[in-house]
Each structure stands twice: as C-alpha cells, then as structure tokens.
Tab-separated table of C-alpha atoms in Angstrom:
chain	number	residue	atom	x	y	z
S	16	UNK	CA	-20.951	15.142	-8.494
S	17	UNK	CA	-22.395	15.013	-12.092
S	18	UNK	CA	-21.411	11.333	-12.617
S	19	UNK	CA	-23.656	10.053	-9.568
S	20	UNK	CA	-26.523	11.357	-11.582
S	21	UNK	CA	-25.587	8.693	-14.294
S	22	UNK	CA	-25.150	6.028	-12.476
S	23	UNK	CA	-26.160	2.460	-14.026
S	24	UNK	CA	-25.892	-1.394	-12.658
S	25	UNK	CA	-23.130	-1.410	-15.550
S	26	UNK	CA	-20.844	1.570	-14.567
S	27	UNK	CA	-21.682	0.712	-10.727
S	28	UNK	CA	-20.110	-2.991	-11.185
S	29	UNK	CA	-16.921	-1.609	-13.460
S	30	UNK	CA	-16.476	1.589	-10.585
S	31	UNK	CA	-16.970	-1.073	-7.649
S	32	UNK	CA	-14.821	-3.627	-9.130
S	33	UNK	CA	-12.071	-0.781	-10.006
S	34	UNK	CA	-11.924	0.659	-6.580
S	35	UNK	CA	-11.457	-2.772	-5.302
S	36	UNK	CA	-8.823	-3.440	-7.383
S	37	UNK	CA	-7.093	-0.381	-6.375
S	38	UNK	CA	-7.131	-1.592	-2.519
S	39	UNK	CA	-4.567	-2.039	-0.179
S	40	UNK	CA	-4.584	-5.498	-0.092
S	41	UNK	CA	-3.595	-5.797	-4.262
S	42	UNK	CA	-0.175	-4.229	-3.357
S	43	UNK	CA	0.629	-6.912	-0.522
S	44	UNK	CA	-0.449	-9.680	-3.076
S	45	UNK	CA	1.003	-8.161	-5.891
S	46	UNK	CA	4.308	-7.787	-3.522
S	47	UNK	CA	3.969	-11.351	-2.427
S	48	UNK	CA	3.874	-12.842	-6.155
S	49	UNK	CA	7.071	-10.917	-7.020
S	50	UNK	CA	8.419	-12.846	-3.639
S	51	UNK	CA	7.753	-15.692	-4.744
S	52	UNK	CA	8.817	-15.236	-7.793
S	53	UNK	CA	12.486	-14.394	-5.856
S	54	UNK	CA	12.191	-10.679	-7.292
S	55	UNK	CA	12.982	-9.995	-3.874
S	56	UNK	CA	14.197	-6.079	-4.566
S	57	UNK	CA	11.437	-5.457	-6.464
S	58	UNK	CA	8.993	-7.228	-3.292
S	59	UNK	CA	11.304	-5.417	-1.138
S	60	UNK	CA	10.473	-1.904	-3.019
S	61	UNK	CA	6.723	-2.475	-3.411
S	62	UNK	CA	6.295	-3.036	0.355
S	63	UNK	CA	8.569	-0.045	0.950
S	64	UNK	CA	6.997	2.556	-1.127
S	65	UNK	CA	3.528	0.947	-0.603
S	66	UNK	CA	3.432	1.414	3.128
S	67	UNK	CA	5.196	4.775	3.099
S	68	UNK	CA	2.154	6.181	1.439
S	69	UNK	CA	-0.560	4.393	3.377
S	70	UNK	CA	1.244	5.816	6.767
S	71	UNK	CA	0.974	9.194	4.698
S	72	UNK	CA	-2.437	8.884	3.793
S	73	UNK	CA	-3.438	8.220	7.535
S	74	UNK	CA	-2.009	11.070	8.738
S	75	UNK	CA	-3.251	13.553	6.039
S	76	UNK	CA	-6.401	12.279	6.995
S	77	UNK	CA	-6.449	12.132	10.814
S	78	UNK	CA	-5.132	15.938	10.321
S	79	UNK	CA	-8.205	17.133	7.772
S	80	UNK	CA	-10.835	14.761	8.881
S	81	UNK	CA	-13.159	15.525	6.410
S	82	UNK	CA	-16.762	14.203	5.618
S	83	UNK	CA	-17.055	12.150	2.766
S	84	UNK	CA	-19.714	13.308	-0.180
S	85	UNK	CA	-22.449	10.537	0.722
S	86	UNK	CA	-22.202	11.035	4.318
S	87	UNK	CA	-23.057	15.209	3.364
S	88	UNK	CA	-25.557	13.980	1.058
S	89	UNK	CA	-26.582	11.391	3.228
S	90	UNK	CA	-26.763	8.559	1.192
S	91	UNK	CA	-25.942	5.000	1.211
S	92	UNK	CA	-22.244	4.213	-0.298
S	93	UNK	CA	-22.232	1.549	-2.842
S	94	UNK	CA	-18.781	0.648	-1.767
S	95	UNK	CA	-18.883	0.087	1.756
S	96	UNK	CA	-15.444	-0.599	2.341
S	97	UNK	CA	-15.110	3.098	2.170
S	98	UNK	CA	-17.915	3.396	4.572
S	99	UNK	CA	-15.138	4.416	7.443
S	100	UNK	CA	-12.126	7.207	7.494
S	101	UNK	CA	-11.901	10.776	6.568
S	102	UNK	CA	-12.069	11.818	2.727
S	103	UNK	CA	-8.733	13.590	2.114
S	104	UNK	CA	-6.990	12.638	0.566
S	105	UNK	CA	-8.230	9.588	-1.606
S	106	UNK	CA	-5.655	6.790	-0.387
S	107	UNK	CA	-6.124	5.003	-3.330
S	108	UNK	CA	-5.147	7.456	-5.896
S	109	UNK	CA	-2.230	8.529	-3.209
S	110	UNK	CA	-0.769	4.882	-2.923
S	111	UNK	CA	-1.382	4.121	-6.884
S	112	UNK	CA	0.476	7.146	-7.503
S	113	UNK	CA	2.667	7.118	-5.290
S	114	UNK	CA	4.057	3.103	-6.427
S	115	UNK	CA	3.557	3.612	-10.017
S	116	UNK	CA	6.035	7.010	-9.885
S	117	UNK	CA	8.523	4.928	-8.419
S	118	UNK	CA	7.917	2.014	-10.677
S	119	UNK	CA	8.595	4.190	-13.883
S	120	UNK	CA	11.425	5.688	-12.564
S	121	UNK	CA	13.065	2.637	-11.521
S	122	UNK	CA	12.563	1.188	-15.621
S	123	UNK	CA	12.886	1.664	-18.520
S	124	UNK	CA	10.066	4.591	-19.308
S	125	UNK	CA	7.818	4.102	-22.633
S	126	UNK	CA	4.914	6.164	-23.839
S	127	UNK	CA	3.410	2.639	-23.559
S	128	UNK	CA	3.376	2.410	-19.854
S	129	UNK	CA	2.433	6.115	-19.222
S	130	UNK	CA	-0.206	5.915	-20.615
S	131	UNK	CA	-1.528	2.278	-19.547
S	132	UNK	CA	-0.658	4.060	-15.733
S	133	UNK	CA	-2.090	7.433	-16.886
S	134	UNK	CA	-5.285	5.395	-17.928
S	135	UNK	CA	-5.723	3.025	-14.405
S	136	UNK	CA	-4.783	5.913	-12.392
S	137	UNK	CA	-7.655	7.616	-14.405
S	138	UNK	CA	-10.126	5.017	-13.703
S	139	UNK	CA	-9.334	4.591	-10.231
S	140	UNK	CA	-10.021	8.524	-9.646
S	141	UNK	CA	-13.043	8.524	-11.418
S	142	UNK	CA	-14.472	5.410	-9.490
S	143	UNK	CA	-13.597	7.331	-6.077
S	144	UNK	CA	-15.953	10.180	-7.228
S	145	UNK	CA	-18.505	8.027	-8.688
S	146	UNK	CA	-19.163	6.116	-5.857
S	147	UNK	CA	-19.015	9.119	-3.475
S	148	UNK	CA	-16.496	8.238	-1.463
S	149	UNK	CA	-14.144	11.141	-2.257
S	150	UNK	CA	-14.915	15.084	-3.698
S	151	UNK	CA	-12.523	15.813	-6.351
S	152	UNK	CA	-9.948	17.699	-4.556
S	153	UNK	CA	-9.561	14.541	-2.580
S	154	UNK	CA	-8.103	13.154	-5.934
S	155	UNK	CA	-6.596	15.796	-7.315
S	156	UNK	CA	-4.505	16.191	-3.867
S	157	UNK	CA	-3.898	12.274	-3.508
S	158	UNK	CA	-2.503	12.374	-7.080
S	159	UNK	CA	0.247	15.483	-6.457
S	160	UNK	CA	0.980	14.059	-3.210
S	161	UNK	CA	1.535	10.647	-4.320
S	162	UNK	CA	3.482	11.822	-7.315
S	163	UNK	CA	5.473	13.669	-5.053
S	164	UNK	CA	6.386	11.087	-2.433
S	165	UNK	CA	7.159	8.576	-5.043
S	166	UNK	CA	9.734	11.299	-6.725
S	167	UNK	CA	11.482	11.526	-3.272
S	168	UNK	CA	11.528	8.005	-1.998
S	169	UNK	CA	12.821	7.077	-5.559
S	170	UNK	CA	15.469	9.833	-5.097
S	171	UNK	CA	16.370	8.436	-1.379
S	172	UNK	CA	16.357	4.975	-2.404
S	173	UNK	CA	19.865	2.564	-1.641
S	174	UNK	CA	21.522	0.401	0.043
S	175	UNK	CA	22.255	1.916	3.244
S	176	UNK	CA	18.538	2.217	3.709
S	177	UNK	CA	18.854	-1.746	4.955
S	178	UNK	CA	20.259	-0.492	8.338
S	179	UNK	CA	18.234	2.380	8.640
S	180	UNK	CA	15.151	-0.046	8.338
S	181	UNK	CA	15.710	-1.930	11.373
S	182	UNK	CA	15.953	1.492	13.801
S	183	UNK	CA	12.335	2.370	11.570
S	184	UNK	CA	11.591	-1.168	12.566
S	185	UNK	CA	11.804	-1.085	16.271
S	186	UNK	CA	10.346	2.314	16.351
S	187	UNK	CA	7.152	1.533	14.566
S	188	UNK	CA	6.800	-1.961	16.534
S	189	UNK	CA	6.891	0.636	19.928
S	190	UNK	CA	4.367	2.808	18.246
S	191	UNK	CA	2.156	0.224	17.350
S	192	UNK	CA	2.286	-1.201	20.944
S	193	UNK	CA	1.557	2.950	22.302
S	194	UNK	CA	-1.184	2.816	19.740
S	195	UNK	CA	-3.001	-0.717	21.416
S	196	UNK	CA	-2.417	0.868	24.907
S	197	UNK	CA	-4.442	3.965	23.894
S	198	UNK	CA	-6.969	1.561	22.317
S	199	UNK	CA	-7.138	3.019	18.868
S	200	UNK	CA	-9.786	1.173	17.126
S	201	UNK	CA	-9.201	2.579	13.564
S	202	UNK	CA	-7.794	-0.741	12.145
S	203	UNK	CA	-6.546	1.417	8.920
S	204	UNK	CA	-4.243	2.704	11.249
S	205	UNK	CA	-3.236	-0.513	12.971
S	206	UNK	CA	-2.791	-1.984	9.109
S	207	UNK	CA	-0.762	0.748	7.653
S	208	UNK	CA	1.671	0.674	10.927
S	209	UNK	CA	1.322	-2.975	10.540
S	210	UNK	CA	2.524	-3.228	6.784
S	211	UNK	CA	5.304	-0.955	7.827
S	212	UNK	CA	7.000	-2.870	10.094
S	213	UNK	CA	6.586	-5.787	7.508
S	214	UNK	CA	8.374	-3.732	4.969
S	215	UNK	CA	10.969	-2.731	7.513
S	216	UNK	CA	11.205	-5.977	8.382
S	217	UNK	CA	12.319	-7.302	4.794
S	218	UNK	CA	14.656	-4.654	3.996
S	219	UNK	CA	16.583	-5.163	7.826
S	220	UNK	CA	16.634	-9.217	7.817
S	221	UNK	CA	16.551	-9.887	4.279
S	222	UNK	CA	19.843	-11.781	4.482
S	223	UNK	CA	19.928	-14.449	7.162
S	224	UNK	CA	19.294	-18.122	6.479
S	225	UNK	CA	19.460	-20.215	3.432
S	226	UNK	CA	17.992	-23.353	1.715
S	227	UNK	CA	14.622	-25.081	3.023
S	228	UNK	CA	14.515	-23.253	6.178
S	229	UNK	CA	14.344	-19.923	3.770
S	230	UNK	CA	12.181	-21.230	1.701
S	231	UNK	CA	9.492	-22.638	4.415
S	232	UNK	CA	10.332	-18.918	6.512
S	233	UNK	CA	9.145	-16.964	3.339
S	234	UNK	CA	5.761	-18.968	2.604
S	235	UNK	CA	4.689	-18.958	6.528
S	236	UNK	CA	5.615	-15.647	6.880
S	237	UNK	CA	3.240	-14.769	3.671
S	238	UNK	CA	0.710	-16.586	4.549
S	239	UNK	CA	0.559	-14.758	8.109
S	240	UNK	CA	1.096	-11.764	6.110
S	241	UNK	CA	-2.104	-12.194	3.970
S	242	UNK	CA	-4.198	-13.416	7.114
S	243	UNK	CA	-3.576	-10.074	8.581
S	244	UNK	CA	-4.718	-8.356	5.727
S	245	UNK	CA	-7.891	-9.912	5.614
S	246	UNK	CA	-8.674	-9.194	9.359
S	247	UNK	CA	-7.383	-5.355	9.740
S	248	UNK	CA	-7.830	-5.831	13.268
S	249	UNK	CA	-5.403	-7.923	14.004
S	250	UNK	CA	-2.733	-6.548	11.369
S	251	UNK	CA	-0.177	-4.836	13.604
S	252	UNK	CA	0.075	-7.912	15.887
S	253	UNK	CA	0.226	-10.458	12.720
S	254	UNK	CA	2.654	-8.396	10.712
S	255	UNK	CA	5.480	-7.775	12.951
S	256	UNK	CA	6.073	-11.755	13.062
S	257	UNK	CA	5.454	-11.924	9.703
S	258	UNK	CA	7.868	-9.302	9.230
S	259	UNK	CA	10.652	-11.209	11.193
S	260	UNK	CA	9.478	-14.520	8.653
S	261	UNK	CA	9.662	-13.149	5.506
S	262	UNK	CA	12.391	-11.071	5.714
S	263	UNK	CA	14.610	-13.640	6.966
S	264	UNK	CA	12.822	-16.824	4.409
S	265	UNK	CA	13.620	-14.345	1.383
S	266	UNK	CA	16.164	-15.644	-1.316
S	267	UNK	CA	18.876	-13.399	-1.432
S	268	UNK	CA	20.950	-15.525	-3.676
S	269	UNK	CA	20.161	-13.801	-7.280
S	270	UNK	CA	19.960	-9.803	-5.534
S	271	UNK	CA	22.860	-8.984	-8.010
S	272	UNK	CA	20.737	-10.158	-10.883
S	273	UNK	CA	17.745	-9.229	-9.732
S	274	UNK	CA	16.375	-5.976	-11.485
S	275	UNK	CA	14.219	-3.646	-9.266
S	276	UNK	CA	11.098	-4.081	-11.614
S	277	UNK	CA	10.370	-6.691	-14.778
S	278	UNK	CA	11.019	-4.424	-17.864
C-alpha cells in the first residue's frame, strides 16, 4: 500500500474521478448511446458481456468475502461508493476487462488500441489500490478473470444465443423474485441480476415492432433503464420492464449492416 503514503488532493481527484469512470453505470450509458445510435448488436453485446461479468463478480465475492484494505486499516475510504461489498475481486478491473477483451476481439486489433486499453485498464487498477478499496491480488485476479470470461463469451458468441436468452430471461426474473422474498438487501446484487435480465431481454425481443411505436418503446425503456441505475434499490424491479421496452423499441432494420463495434 505504498501509493496511499503519497497521496495528494491532485492524485486523489484523478484516482476518484477514474474509479468513477470505471463504474457500472458508464457501461449502461455507454450501451444506451450505441442504442441510440441504432448500433443495436454492438448495444446488444455491451449489455451482454457487461452483465455477465458483474453476475461473476458478485458471486466471486459473496464466495471470498474479504475485508477491504481501509476497513483492516481502519480508515475512512475516499471513495465511498466502495464503502460496501467484499474486496475480491475488484469488479471494476473484472468488468473493464472483461468488455474490452471482447471488444478487441470482435475488431479490427491495432497496437493503437492495446495500448490506449492496456493504459485505462492500468489506471483503473491503480486507482482501486490507491484509494484502498482493493489489495492487489484483488486486481491482479479481476484482470485474469475478466480476460478470461471475455475470451469465452467472445468464443460462444452467435445467433442462436437469441433463443437461449429468453429461457436465461425467465430464469433470472424467478431468481430475482426468490432473491426479494429472502429480503436480500445487497442492491449490487439486485442491480447485476437486474441488468441481466435487461440484456436478456434485448437479445430475446429484439425483433418485434416497427416505426414510432419502436422508436418511443426504445427511449422509455432507456430512460427506465437509467432510473434504475441511479437507485440500485429498485434495479431488479425497474429493469425487467425496461427489459421488455427496449428490447422490443430497438431498430432492427440495419442488423445486417450493423458491425458489432465502430472500427
């Protein structure tokens, strides 16, 4: 924990501002721009591969439950979104990882964009151990793992994942009902579960409906979408609807055309 004793207001705003950057939440707006945008495949892939690892993460973590380095060292976090959950492994190296492997695979790979992902996946490591939110085998782990998932889910991915998406659909929508029943009150779990049956959601219904209905569908359904981000609590209630929205308000029209990722 050597860079905590060289902390500065200057490297605490870049960290903070890093590690929020790196959140959950960019992926579901970053996903929702490429919507918009009718890159629905590439949307469709984000929310996929996104949600995967967060569902990952969750579990790694209810299984190790781990103390975080400023709980052991009992001091206050600077980032206190991080103030809950288990340390390993770092979910937002994990997730980062985990999309960005996928991304690279699915384009055209330069030395360009290895190293501008080599270099933010860098950043967002070294923000997780400056702020003491993670110890560095929390990274290190987060970083094979999320490698690793994003190799397989890239390997896995087609067309004939659209049906399997709306049995993974149903299934997490009865899981997330078992998990309200049992009164879980870790709202990272409700909000992974929650983007999952989102994601499932797109893949299984993206091609129903067409013209202004689709159109007025696919905003509603993001703006529910982005409410439930911003109020965890709520997100496996919000996100099933918005699920059923989106998926069936996407534009299907230019899928043909429509490369996985902007080269």
């Amino acid at each position: 924990m050597a860079l905590f004793q060289h902390r500065t207001p200057l490297l605490n705003s870049l960290f903070m501002s890093v590690s929020f950057l790196g959140n959950y939440a960019t992926y579901t707006v970053w996903a929702t721009l490429l919507a918009l945008r009718r890159r629905v495949v590439q949307a469709q892939s984000l929310f996929l591969v996104a949600s995967v690892a967060m569902i990952v993460t969750d579990l790694l973590k209810h299984a190790f439950d781990t103390k975080r380095p400023y709980l052991l060292l009992n001091i206050a976090p600077l980032y206190p979104q991080s103030a809950a959950g288990a340390a390993f492994p770092s979910g937002h190296v994990l997730v980062a990882c985990a999309v960005f492997t996928f991304w690279l695979l699915a384009t055209r790979v330069t030395p360009r964009r290895v190293i501008a992902v080599s270099v933010w996946v860098g950043l967002l490591a070294l923000s997780r151990l400056y702020l003491l939110v993670h110890w560095p085998i929390d990274v290190c782990a987060g970083a094979v793992i999320g490698v690793t998932l994003g190799l397989l889910l890239h390997a896995f991915r087609s067309d004939a994942l659209r049906n399997d998406a709306l049995i993974l659909w149903v299934m997490i929508i009865v899981i997330s009902v078992i998990l309200h029943k049992m009164l879980v009150e870790d709202s990272m779990i409700h909000l992974a579960f929650g983007f999952s049956a989102l994601a499932a959601a797109l893949v299984a219904t993206g091609r129903a409906f067409s013209g202004r209905i689709r159109t007025a569908l696919r905003t509603l359904g993001f703006f529910v979408l982005l409410a439930s981000v911003f109020v965890p609590g709520m997100a496996t209630t919000l996100t099933i609807p918005s699920g059923i929205l989106t998926g069936i308000g996407l534009d299907r029209s230019q899928q043909k055309s429509d490369t996985l990722i902007d080269s």
